[in-house]
Coordinates of N, CA and C in Angstrom, one line a residue:
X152 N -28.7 -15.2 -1.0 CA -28.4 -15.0 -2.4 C -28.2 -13.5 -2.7
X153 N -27.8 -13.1 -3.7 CA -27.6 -11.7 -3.7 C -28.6 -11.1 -3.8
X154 N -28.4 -9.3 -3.7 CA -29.3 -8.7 -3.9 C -29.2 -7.6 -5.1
X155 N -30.2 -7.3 -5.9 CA -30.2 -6.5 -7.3 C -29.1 -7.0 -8.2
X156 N -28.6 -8.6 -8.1 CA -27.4 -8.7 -8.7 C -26.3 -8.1 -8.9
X157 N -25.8 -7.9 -7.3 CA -24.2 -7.9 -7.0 C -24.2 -8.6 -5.6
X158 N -23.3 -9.7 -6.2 CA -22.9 -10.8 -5.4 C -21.8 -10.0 -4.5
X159 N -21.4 -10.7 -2.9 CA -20.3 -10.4 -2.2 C -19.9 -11.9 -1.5
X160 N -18.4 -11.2 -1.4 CA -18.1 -12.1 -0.9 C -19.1 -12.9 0.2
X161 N -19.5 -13.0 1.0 CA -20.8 -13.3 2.2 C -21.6 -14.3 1.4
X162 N -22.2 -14.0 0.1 CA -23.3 -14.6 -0.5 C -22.2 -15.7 -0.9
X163 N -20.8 -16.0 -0.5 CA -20.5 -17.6 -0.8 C -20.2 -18.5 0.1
X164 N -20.9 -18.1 1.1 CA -21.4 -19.0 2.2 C -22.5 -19.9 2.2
X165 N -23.4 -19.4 1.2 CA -24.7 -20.1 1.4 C -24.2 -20.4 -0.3
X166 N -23.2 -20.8 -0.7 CA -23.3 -21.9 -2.0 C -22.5 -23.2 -1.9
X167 N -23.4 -23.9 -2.1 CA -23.0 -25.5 -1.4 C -21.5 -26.6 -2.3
X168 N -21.2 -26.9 -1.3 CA -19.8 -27.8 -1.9 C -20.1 -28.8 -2.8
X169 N -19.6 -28.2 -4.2 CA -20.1 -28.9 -5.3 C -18.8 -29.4 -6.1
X170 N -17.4 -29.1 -5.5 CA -16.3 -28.9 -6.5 C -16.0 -28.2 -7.6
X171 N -16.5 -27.6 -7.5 CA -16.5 -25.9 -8.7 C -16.2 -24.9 -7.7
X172 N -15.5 -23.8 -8.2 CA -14.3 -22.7 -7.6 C -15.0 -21.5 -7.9
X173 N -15.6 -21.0 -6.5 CA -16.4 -20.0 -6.9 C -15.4 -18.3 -6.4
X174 N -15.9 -17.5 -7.1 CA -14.8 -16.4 -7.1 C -15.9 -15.1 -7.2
X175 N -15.9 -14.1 -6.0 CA -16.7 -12.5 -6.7 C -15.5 -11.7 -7.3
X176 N -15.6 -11.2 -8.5 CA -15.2 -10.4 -8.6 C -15.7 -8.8 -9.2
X177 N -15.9 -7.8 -8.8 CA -16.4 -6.8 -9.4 C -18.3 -6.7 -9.2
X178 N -18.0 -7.5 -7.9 CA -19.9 -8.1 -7.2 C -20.2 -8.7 -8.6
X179 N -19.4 -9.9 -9.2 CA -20.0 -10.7 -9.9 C -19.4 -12.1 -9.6
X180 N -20.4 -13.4 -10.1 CA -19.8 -14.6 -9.6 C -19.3 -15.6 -10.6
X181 N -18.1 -15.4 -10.4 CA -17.3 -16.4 -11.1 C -17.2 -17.7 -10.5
X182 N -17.7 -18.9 -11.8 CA -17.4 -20.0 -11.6 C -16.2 -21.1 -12.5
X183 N -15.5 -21.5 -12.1 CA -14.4 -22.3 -12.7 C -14.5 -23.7 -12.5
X184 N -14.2 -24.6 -13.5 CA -13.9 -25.7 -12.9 C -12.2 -26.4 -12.0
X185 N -12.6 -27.4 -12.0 CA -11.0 -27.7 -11.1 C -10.0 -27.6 -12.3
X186 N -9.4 -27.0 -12.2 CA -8.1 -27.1 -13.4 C -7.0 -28.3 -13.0
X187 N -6.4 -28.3 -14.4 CA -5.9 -29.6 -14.9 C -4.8 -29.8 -14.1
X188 N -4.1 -31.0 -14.4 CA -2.6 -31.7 -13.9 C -1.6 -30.5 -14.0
X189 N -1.4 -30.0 -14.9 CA -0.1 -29.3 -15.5 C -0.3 -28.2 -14.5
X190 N -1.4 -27.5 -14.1 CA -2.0 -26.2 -13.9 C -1.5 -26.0 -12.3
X191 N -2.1 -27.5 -11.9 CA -2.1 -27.8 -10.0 C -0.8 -28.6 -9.8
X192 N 0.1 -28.9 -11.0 CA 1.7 -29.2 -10.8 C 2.7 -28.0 -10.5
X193 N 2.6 -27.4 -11.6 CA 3.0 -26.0 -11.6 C 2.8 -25.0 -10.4
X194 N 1.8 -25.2 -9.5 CA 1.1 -24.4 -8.4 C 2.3 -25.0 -7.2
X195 N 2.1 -26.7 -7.9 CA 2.8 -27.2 -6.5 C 3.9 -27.0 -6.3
X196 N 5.0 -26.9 -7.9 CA 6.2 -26.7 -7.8 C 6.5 -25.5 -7.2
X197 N 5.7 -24.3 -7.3 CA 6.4 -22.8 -7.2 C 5.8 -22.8 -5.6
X198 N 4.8 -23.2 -4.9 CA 4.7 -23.6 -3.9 C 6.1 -24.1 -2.7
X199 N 6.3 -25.6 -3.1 CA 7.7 -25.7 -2.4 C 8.8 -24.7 -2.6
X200 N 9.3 -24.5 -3.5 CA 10.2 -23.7 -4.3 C 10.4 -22.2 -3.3
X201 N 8.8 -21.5 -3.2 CA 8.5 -20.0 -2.1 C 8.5 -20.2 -0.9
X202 N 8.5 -21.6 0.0 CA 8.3 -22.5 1.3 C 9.5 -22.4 1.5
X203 N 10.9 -22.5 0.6 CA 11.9 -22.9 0.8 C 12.4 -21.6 0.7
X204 N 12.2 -20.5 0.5 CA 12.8 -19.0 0.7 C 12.0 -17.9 1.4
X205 N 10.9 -18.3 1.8 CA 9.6 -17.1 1.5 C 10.2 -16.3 3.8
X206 N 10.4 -15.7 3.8 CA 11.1 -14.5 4.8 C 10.2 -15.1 6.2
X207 N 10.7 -14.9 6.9 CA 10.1 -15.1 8.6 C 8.8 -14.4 8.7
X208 N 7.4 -14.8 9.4 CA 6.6 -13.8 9.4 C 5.6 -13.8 8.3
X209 N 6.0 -14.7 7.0 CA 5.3 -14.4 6.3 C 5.0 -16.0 6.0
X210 N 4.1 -16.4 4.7 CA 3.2 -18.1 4.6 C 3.3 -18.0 2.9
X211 N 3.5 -18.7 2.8 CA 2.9 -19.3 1.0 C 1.6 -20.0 1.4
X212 N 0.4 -19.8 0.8 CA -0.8 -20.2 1.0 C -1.8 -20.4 -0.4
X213 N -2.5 -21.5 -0.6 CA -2.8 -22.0 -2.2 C -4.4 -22.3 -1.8
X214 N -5.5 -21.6 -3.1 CA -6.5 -21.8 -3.3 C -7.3 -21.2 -2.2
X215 N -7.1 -20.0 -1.2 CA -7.8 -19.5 -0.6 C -8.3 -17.8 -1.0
X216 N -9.0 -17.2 -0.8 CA -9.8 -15.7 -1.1 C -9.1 -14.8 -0.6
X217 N -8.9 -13.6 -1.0 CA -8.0 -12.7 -0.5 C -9.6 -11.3 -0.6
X218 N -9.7 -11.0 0.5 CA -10.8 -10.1 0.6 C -11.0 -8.6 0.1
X219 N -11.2 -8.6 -0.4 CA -11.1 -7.1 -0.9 C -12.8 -6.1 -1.2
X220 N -12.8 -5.7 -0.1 CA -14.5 -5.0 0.0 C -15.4 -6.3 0.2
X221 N -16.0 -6.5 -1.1 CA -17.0 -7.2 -1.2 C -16.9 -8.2 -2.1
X222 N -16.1 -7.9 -2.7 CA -15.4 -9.3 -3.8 C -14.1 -10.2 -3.0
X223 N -14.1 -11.2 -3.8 CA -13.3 -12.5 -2.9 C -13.0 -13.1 -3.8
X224 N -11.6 -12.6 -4.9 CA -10.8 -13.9 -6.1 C -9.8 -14.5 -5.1
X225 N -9.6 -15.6 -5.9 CA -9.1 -16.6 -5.1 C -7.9 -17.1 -6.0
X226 N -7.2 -16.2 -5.6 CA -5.6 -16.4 -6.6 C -5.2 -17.8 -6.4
X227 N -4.4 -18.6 -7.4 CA -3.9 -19.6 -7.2 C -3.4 -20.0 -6.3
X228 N -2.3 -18.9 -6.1 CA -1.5 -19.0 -4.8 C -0.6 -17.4 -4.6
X229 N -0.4 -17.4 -2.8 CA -0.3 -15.9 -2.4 C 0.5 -16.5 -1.8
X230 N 1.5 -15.2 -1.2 CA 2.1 -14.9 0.0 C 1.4 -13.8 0.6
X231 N 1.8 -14.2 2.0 CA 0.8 -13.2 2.5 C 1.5 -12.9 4.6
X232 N 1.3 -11.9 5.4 CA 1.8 -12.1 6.5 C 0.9 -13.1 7.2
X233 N 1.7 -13.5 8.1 CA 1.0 -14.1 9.4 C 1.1 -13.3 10.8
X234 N 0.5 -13.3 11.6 CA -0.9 -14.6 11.7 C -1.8 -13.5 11.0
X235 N -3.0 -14.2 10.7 CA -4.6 -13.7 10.6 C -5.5 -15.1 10.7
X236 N -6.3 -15.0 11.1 CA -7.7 -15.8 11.8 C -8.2 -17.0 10.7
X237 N -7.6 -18.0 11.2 CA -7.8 -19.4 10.5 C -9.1 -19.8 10.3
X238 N -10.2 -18.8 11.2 CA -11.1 -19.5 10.8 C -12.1 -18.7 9.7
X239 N -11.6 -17.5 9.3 CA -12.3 -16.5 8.3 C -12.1 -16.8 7.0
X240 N -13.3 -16.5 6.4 CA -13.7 -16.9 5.1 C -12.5 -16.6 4.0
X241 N -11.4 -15.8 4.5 CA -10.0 -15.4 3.4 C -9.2 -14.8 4.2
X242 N -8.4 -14.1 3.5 CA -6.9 -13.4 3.9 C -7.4 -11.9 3.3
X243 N -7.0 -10.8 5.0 CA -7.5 -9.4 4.5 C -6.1 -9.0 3.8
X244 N -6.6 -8.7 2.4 CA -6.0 -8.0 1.5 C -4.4 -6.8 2.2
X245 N -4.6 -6.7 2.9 CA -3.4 -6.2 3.6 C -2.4 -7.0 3.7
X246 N -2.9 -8.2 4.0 CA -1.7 -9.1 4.3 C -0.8 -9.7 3.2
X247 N -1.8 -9.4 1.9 CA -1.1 -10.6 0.8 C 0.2 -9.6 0.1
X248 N 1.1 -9.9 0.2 CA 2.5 -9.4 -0.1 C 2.1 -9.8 -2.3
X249 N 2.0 -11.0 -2.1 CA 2.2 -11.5 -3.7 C 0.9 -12.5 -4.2
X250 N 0.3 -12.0 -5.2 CA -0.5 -13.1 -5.4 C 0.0 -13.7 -7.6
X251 N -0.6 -14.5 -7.2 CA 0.2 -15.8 -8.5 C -1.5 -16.4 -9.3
X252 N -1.2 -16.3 -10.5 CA -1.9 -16.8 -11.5 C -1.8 -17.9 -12.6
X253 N -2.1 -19.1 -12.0 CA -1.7 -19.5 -13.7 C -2.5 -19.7 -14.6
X254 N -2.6 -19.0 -15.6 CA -3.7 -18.8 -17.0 C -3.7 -20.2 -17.7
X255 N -5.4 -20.8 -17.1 CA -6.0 -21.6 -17.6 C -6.9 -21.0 -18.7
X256 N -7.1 -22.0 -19.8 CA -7.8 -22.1 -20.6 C -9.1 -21.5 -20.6
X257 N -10.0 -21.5 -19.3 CA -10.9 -20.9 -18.8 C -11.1 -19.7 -18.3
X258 N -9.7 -19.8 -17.9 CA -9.2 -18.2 -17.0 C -8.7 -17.2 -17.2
X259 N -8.5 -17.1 -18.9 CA -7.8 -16.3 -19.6 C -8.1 -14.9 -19.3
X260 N -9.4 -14.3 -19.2 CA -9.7 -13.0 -19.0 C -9.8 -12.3 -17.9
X261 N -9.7 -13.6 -17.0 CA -9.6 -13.1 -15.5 C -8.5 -12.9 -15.1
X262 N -7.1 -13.7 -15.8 CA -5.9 -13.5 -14.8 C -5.1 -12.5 -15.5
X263 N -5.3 -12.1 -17.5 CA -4.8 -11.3 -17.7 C -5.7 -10.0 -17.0
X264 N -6.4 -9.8 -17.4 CA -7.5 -8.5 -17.4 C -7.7 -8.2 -16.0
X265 N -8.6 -9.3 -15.5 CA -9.6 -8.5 -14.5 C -9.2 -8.6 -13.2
X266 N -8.5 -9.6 -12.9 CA -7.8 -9.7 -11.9 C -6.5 -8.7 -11.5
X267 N -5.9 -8.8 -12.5 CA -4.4 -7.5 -12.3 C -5.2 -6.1 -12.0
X268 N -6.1 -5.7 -12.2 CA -6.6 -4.7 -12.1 C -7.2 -3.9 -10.4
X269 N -8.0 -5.6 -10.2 CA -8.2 -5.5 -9.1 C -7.3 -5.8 -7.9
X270 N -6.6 -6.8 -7.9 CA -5.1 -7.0 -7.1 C -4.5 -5.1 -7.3
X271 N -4.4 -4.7 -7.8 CA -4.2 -3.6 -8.4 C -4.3 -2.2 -7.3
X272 N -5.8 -2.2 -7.5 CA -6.3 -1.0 -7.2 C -6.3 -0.8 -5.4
X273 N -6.4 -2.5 -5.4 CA -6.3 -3.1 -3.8 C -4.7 -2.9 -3.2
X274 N -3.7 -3.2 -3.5 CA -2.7 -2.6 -3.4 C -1.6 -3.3 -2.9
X275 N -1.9 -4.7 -3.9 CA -1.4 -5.9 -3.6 C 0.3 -5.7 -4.1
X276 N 1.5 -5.8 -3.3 CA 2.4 -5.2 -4.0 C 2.9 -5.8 -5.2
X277 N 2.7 -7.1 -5.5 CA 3.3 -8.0 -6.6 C 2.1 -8.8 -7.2
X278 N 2.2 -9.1 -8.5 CA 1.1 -10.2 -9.2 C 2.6 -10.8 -9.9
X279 N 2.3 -12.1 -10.0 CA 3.1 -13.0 -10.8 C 1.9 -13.6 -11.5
X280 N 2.4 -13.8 -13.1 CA 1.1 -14.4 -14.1 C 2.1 -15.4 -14.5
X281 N 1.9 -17.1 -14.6 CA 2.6 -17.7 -15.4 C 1.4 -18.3 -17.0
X282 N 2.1 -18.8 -18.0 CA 1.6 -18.8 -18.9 C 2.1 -20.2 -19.4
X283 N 1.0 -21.2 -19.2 CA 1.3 -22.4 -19.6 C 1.1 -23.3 -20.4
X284 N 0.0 -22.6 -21.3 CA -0.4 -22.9 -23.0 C 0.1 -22.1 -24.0
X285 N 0.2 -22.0 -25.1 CA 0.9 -21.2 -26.4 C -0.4 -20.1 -26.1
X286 N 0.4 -19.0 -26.4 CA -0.3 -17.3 -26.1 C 0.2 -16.8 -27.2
X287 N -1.0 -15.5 -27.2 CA -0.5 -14.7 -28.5 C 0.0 -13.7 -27.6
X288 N 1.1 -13.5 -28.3 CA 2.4 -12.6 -27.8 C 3.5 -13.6 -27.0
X289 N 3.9 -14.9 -27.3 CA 4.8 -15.5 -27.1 C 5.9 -15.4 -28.2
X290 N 7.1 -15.2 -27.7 CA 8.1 -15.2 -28.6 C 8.7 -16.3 -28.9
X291 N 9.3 -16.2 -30.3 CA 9.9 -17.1 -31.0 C 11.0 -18.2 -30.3
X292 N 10.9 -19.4 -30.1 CA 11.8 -20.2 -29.7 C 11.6 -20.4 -27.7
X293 N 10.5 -19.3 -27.1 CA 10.4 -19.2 -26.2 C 9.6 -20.3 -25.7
X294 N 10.2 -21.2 -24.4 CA 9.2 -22.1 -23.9 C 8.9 -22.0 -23.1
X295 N 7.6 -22.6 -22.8 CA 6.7 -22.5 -21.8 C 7.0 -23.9 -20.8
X296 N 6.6 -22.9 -19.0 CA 5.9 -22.0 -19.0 C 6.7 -20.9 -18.7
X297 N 6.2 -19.3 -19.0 CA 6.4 -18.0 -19.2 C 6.2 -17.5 -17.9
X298 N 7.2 -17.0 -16.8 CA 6.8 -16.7 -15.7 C 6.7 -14.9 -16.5
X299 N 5.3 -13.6 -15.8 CA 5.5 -12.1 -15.8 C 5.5 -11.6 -14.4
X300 N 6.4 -11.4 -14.2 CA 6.7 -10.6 -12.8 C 6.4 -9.2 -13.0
X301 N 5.1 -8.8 -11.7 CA 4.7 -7.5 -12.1 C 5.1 -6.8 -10.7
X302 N 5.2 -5.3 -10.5 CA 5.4 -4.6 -9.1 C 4.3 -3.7 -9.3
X303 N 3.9 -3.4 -8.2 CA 2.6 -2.4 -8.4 C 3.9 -1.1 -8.2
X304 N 3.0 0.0 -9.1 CA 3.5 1.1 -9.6 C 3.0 2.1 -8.8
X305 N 3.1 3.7 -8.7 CA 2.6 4.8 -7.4 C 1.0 4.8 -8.7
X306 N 0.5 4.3 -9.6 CA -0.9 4.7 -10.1 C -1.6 3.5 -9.6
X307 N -1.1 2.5 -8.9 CA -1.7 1.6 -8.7 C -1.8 0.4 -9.9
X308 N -1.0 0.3 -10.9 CA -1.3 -0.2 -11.7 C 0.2 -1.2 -11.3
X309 N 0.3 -2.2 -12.2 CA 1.4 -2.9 -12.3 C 2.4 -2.8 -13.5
X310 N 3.6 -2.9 -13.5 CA 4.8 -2.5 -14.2 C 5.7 -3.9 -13.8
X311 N 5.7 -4.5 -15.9 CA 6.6 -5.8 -15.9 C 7.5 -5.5 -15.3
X312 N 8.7 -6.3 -13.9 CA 9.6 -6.3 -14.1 C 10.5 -6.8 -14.6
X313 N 10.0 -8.7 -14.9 CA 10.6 -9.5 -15.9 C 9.8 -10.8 -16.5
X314 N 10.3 -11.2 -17.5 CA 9.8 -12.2 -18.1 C 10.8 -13.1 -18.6
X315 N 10.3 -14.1 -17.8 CA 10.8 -15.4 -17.9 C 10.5 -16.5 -18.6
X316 N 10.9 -17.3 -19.4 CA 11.2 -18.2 -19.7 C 11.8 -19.6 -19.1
X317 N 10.6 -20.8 -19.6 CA 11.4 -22.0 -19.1 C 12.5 -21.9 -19.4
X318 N 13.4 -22.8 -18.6 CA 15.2 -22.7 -19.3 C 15.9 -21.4 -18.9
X319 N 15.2 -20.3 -18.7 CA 16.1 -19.2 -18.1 C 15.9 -19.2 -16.6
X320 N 17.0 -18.1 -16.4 CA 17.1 -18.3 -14.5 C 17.0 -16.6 -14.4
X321 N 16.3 -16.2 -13.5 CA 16.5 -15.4 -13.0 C 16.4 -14.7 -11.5
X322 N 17.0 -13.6 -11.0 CA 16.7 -13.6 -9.9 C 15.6 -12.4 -9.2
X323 N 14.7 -12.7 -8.6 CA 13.7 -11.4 -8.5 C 14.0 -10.7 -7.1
X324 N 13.7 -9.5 -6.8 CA 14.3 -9.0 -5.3 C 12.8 -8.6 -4.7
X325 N 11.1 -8.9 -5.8 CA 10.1 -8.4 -4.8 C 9.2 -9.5 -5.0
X326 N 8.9 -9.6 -4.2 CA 8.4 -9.1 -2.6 C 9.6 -9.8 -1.8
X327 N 10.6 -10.7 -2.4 CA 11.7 -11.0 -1.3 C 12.9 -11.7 -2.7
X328 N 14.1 -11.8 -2.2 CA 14.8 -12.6 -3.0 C 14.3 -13.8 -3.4
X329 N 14.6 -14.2 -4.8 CA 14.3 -15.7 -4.9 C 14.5 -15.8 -7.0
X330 N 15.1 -17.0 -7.0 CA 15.5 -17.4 -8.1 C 15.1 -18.4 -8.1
X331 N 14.5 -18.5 -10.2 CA 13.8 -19.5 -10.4 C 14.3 -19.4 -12.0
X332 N 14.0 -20.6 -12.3 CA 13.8 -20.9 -13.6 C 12.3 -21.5 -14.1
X333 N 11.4 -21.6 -14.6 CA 10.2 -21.7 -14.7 C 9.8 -23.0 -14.8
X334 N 11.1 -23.6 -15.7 CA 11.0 -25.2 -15.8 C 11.2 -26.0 -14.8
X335 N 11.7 -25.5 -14.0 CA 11.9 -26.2 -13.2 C 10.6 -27.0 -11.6
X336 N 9.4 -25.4 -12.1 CA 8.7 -26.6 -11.5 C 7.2 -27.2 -12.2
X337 N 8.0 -27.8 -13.4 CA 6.6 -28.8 -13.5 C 7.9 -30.2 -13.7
X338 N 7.5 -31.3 -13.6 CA 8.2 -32.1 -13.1 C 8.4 -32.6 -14.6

């Protein structure tokens, strides 16, 4: 268990398989439940969709930890290089080219806030946030879901480079080519 109350990655080894989604972030422990149909559809669609473009050398990979010091969030879904060691507790943060969020109900302050921050600082080159419930700051006539394509910036921070909309198409050039429309993957 931890010690003086800061959790690390390590201390989620000894917490037992209960089906709850455990995550350190910032040596603290985040617990989630299993997110919904829409959430783990959406995951699946942009899943196939990155399988079917994603560059030689590199993996689309879903629901695993991406290591960073001592904290261990567990982005929805990443790209990331290959190879690294199938049997380690995550993927070293070097390797993840892009990591993806979709803002659940529960997860609102982690995938706006605390997450981009730390993908961030770590030096993750891309965050994609999609947005799949009505948000404040959604525009008029705009439907969901809202893909935000971010590029990490020389401060380490991230910088939109587009926003998407279901129904629109666009084409992105980072971390690799690839065009999407947003609607297109929840079925």
């Amino acid at each position: 268990m931890p010690h003086a109350d800061h959790w690390t990655a390590a201390d989620l080894d000894n917490i037992p398989e209960d089906g709850l989604r455990y995550e350190v972030l910032n040596g603290q422990l985040v617990v989630n439940a299993a997110p919904k149909p829409r959430h783990q559809l959406l995951i699946k669609g942009l899943e196939r969709a990155l399988d079917a473009v994603v560059p030689s050398g590199h993996i689309v990979v879903e629901g695993l930890g991406v290591l960073i010091g001592d904290d261990e969030p567990i982005p929805d879904l990443m790209v990331v290089t290959v190879p690294f060691d199938l049997d380690d507790r995550g993927i070293p943060v070097e390797q993840v080219k892009l990591a993806v969020e979709v803002v659940s109900k529960s997860t609102t302050l982690q995938d706006r806030m605390a997450k981009p921050v730390l993908y961030g600082e770590a030096g993750i080159p891309n965050y994609w946030r999609f947005e799949i419930n009505p948000f404040r700051g959604q525009l008029s006539g705009e439907c969901l879901p809202v893909l935000f394509a971010h590029e990490l910036g020389d401060d380490k921070t991230y910088e939109l480079t587009h926003r998407v909309a279901a129904g629109d198409t666009v084409t992105l050039r980072s971390p690799f080519e690839f065009t999407i429309d947003p609607a297109t993957l929840l079925p």
